[in-house]
């Protein structure tokens, strides 16, 4: 599990500019999940060989002026709770404002590492101006220009030094499952339905210094860890129903899990925030199961479920090979089925296809439907192999990898999905030079 870096500060200091700079990395492997567009809130970055998540806490409160103070206070509180490292950004062109002091006051109380950034230091004169920020009393000041990138390397060099190495046991092979979703969809009810009976709980698993991973569950033939059940039950200090906060809260749990149960309310359908959750899962190569809860409240006709599922899949496209289950936690309908599905997806996530089998299955199809010629050049795919990564990742070795475009990669992904069971699991397809 990677570390989480949050960028906080008042509006217009340049948080999203820095966020974009950090997450627009060209280092392969980080992204490459088809159909996942860049997110304004959450991204992955790599520096010095260390992969980490970046959250721009300003992402959702752009615009008006008067709500700010309160909003920013909440952002900072959540960032403090959820992140490992905090980047506190100030604007050298405006100097210290009251709002900056307010944020600083919150940050002084915490034990997590805080990096004070003087942004918009586009030239040398401004470096001197940055020294004003030492007055804030949060230690060193990092002068950067998020626009042209200067100073960001030095900052990151120091940021990755304070990362905590994961002490979680990666060797335990138990599937880790988390339940994610907007407030009131029924997450706690599901946890209660599963864990309510104490005899089903084996042992609380000792996890990191930060918190425990979750609860091991062993009943009805299921053996897995339910991640962050305590966090679920805990009522937050921030009570608003703002999408930003619950997405933020989900990030760590998703990163700790193998399979994410994305729970939605049958009456509300799949909303943009749910899509954010699915994208975060995809970016982290986690399995996904969509649970449509409160199905008992729906007026059902013959095709209600089918139509509902189609609507969901249109929104999920191109990642449509995902199980969708209609459940009612209240009526205890298909609750165990949800677990069963999650464990199947876990199997799919771990699935390794032998090279021989892959080539036998795919080379004939590729021969029949080769990549379209570009500039009169023909791409010849020689062989395929699954890489030993977390989550399925396939390398197609060929003469001219740069000529294979997204639609053809998607075609290959679909061929893989048709022949092998990767239901609920994001797939990565790479073209490699032979
Ligand atoms: P946020 O509200 O904190 O996310 O701030 P933005 O990233 O949206 O930036 C606010 C404004 O400051 C935009 O017009 C940016 O182009 C500008 N900006 C951001 N970083 C820099 C910088 O390093 N130098 C200069 N000169 N402008 C910057
Ligand atoms: P959470 O905020 O996602 O943890 O949601 P809760 O588990 O607290 O549930 C919110 C409300 O939805 C509660 O009043 C539950 O009783 C209700 N609820 C949960 N599951 C169902 C269901 O399957 N059907 C109906 N009708 N209500 C449900």
PDB file of N, CA, C and O in Angstrom, residues 4-34:
ATOM      1  N   UNK A   4      -0.107   8.294   1.128  1.00  0.00           N
ATOM      2  CA  UNK A   4      -1.045   9.280   0.587  1.00  0.00           C
ATOM      3  C   UNK A   4      -0.556  10.683   0.934  1.00  0.00           C
ATOM      4  O   UNK A   4      -0.305  10.996   2.099  1.00  0.00           O
ATOM      5  N   UNK A   5      -0.412  11.497  -0.098  1.00  0.00           N
ATOM      6  CA  UNK A   5       0.048  12.872   0.069  1.00  0.00           C
ATOM      7  C   UNK A   5      -1.123  13.801  -0.243  1.00  0.00           C
ATOM      8  O   UNK A   5      -1.731  13.703  -1.307  1.00  0.00           O
ATOM      9  N   UNK A   6      -1.451  14.690   0.704  1.00  0.00           N
ATOM     10  CA  UNK A   6      -2.570  15.613   0.470  1.00  0.00           C
ATOM     11  C   UNK A   6      -2.043  17.035   0.334  1.00  0.00           C
ATOM     12  O   UNK A   6      -1.151  17.451   1.075  1.00  0.00           O
ATOM     13  N   UNK A   7      -2.588  17.773  -0.632  1.00  0.00           N
ATOM     14  CA  UNK A   7      -2.212  19.176  -0.803  1.00  0.00           C
ATOM     15  C   UNK A   7      -3.328  20.037  -0.217  1.00  0.00           C
ATOM     16  O   UNK A   7      -4.473  19.946  -0.651  1.00  0.00           O
ATOM     17  N   UNK A   8      -2.985  20.836   0.792  1.00  0.00           N
ATOM     18  CA  UNK A   8      -3.987  21.721   1.387  1.00  0.00           C
ATOM     19  C   UNK A   8      -3.548  23.178   1.253  1.00  0.00           C
ATOM     20  O   UNK A   8      -2.378  23.471   1.022  1.00  0.00           O
ATOM     21  N   UNK A   9      -4.512  24.055   1.439  1.00  0.00           N
ATOM     22  CA  UNK A   9      -4.215  25.486   1.378  1.00  0.00           C
ATOM     23  C   UNK A   9      -5.443  26.212   0.890  1.00  0.00           C
ATOM     24  O   UNK A   9      -6.389  25.594   0.401  1.00  0.00           O
ATOM     25  N   UNK A  10      -5.394  27.532   1.007  1.00  0.00           N
ATOM     26  CA  UNK A  10      -6.581  28.278   0.570  1.00  0.00           C
ATOM     27  C   UNK A  10      -6.658  28.299  -0.957  1.00  0.00           C
ATOM     28  O   UNK A  10      -5.699  27.924  -1.626  1.00  0.00           O
ATOM     29  N   UNK A  11      -7.773  28.753  -1.494  1.00  0.00           N
ATOM     30  CA  UNK A  11      -7.956  28.743  -2.952  1.00  0.00           C
ATOM     31  C   UNK A  11      -6.947  29.631  -3.675  1.00  0.00           C
ATOM     32  O   UNK A  11      -6.460  30.623  -3.110  1.00  0.00           O
ATOM     33  N   UNK A  12      -6.647  29.233  -4.884  1.00  0.00           N
ATOM     34  CA  UNK A  12      -5.810  30.008  -5.806  1.00  0.00           C
ATOM     35  C   UNK A  12      -4.325  30.094  -5.481  1.00  0.00           C
ATOM     36  O   UNK A  12      -3.600  30.855  -6.105  1.00  0.00           O
ATOM     37  N   UNK A  13      -3.893  29.316  -4.511  1.00  0.00           N
ATOM     38  CA  UNK A  13      -2.455  29.327  -4.238  1.00  0.00           C
ATOM     39  C   UNK A  13      -1.719  28.451  -5.252  1.00  0.00           C
ATOM     40  O   UNK A  13      -0.500  28.576  -5.421  1.00  0.00           O
ATOM     41  N   UNK A  14      -2.450  27.547  -5.928  1.00  0.00           N
ATOM     42  CA  UNK A  14      -1.822  26.713  -6.956  1.00  0.00           C
ATOM     43  C   UNK A  14      -1.853  25.226  -6.661  1.00  0.00           C
ATOM     44  O   UNK A  14      -1.078  24.455  -7.222  1.00  0.00           O
ATOM     45  N   UNK A  15      -2.766  24.809  -5.809  1.00  0.00           N
ATOM     46  CA  UNK A  15      -2.831  23.394  -5.431  1.00  0.00           C
ATOM     47  C   UNK A  15      -3.081  22.486  -6.635  1.00  0.00           C
ATOM     48  O   UNK A  15      -2.385  21.503  -6.827  1.00  0.00           O
ATOM     49  N   UNK A  16      -4.088  22.837  -7.438  1.00  0.00           N
ATOM     50  CA  UNK A  16      -4.382  21.918  -8.543  1.00  0.00           C
ATOM     51  C   UNK A  16      -3.291  21.957  -9.609  1.00  0.00           C
ATOM     52  O   UNK A  16      -3.065  20.961 -10.298  1.00  0.00           O
ATOM     53  N   UNK A  17      -2.594  23.082  -9.713  1.00  0.00           N
ATOM     54  CA  UNK A  17      -1.472  23.133 -10.662  1.00  0.00           C
ATOM     55  C   UNK A  17      -0.384  22.149 -10.232  1.00  0.00           C
ATOM     56  O   UNK A  17       0.159  21.396 -11.046  1.00  0.00           O
ATOM     57  N   UNK A  18      -0.092  22.130  -8.939  1.00  0.00           N
ATOM     58  CA  UNK A  18       0.905  21.179  -8.445  1.00  0.00           C
ATOM     59  C   UNK A  18       0.389  19.746  -8.575  1.00  0.00           C
ATOM     60  O   UNK A  18       1.129  18.842  -8.999  1.00  0.00           O
ATOM     61  N   UNK A  19      -0.874  19.566  -8.241  1.00  0.00           N
ATOM     62  CA  UNK A  19      -1.484  18.241  -8.368  1.00  0.00           C
ATOM     63  C   UNK A  19      -1.305  17.709  -9.799  1.00  0.00           C
ATOM     64  O   UNK A  19      -0.877  16.572 -10.005  1.00  0.00           O
ATOM     65  N   UNK A  20      -1.624  18.551 -10.764  1.00  0.00           N
ATOM     66  CA  UNK A  20      -1.482  18.120 -12.161  1.00  0.00           C
ATOM     67  C   UNK A  20      -0.036  17.771 -12.485  1.00  0.00           C
ATOM     68  O   UNK A  20       0.239  16.772 -13.141  1.00  0.00           O
ATOM     69  N   UNK A  21       0.870  18.592 -12.021  1.00  0.00           N
ATOM     70  CA  UNK A  21       2.276  18.328 -12.293  1.00  0.00           C
ATOM     71  C   UNK A  21       2.709  16.981 -11.705  1.00  0.00           C
ATOM     72  O   UNK A  21       3.433  16.220 -12.327  1.00  0.00           O
ATOM     73  N   UNK A  22       2.234  16.694 -10.500  1.00  0.00           N
ATOM     74  CA  UNK A  22       2.660  15.448  -9.848  1.00  0.00           C
ATOM     75  C   UNK A  22       2.016  14.210 -10.464  1.00  0.00           C
ATOM     76  O   UNK A  22       2.592  13.136 -10.447  1.00  0.00           O
ATOM     77  N   UNK A  23       0.814  14.361 -10.974  1.00  0.00           N
ATOM     78  CA  UNK A  23       0.105  13.160 -11.430  1.00  0.00           C
ATOM     79  C   UNK A  23       0.179  12.934 -12.934  1.00  0.00           C
ATOM     80  O   UNK A  23      -0.222  11.897 -13.416  1.00  0.00           O
ATOM     81  N   UNK A  24       0.709  13.921 -13.663  1.00  0.00           N
ATOM     82  CA  UNK A  24       0.822  13.745 -15.105  1.00  0.00           C
ATOM     83  C   UNK A  24       2.119  13.025 -15.455  1.00  0.00           C
ATOM     84  O   UNK A  24       2.735  13.280 -16.468  1.00  0.00           O
ATOM     85  N   UNK A  25       2.511  12.125 -14.586  1.00  0.00           N
ATOM     86  CA  UNK A  25       3.783  11.453 -14.810  1.00  0.00           C
ATOM     87  C   UNK A  25       3.731  10.540 -16.023  1.00  0.00           C
ATOM     88  O   UNK A  25       2.715   9.937 -16.322  1.00  0.00           O
ATOM     89  N   UNK A  26       4.841  10.483 -16.693  1.00  0.00           N
ATOM     90  CA  UNK A  26       4.908   9.645 -17.882  1.00  0.00           C
ATOM     91  C   UNK A  26       5.420   8.245 -17.553  1.00  0.00           C
ATOM     92  O   UNK A  26       5.454   7.372 -18.387  1.00  0.00           O
ATOM     93  N   UNK A  27       5.849   8.058 -16.320  1.00  0.00           N
ATOM     94  CA  UNK A  27       6.388   6.748 -15.973  1.00  0.00           C
ATOM     95  C   UNK A  27       5.317   5.681 -16.135  1.00  0.00           C
ATOM     96  O   UNK A  27       4.311   5.704 -15.438  1.00  0.00           O
ATOM     97  N   UNK A  28       5.540   4.788 -17.045  1.00  0.00           N
ATOM     98  CA  UNK A  28       4.538   3.804 -17.477  1.00  0.00           C
ATOM     99  C   UNK A  28       3.758   3.213 -16.311  1.00  0.00           C
ATOM    100  O   UNK A  28       3.362   3.902 -15.411  1.00  0.00           O
ATOM    101  N   UNK A  29       3.472   2.005 -16.330  1.00  0.00           N
ATOM    102  CA  UNK A  29       2.857   1.201 -15.263  1.00  0.00           C
ATOM    103  C   UNK A  29       1.885   1.918 -14.322  1.00  0.00           C
ATOM    104  O   UNK A  29       0.938   1.333 -13.825  1.00  0.00           O
ATOM    105  N   UNK A  30       2.092   3.222 -14.070  1.00  0.00           N
ATOM    106  CA  UNK A  30       1.216   3.911 -13.130  1.00  0.00           C
ATOM    107  C   UNK A  30      -0.225   3.909 -13.611  1.00  0.00           C
ATOM    108  O   UNK A  30      -1.135   3.598 -12.874  1.00  0.00           O
ATOM    109  N   UNK A  31      -0.405   4.249 -14.890  1.00  0.00           N
ATOM    110  CA  UNK A  31      -1.789   4.309 -15.327  1.00  0.00           C
ATOM    111  C   UNK A  31      -2.104   3.250 -16.369  1.00  0.00           C
ATOM    112  O   UNK A  31      -2.029   2.077 -16.089  1.00  0.00           O
ATOM    113  N   UNK A  32      -2.431   3.648 -17.565  1.00  0.00           N
ATOM    114  CA  UNK A  32      -2.661   2.648 -18.606  1.00  0.00           C
ATOM    115  C   UNK A  32      -3.908   1.817 -18.372  1.00  0.00           C
ATOM    116  O   UNK A  32      -4.064   0.761 -18.942  1.00  0.00           O
ATOM    117  N   UNK A  33      -4.799   2.242 -17.495  1.00  0.00           N
ATOM    118  CA  UNK A  33      -6.053   1.516 -17.363  1.00  0.00           C
ATOM    119  C   UNK A  33      -7.015   2.150 -18.357  1.00  0.00           C
ATOM    120  O   UNK A  33      -7.262   3.342 -18.306  1.00  0.00           O
ATOM    121  N   UNK A  34      -7.542   1.333 -19.252  1.00  0.00           N
ATOM    122  CA  UNK A  34      -8.312   1.919 -20.342  1.00  0.00           C
ATOM    123  C   UNK A  34      -9.589   2.563 -19.832  1.00  0.00           C
ATOM    124  O   UNK A  34     -10.230   2.069 -18.915  1.00  0.00           O
TER     125      UNK A  34
END
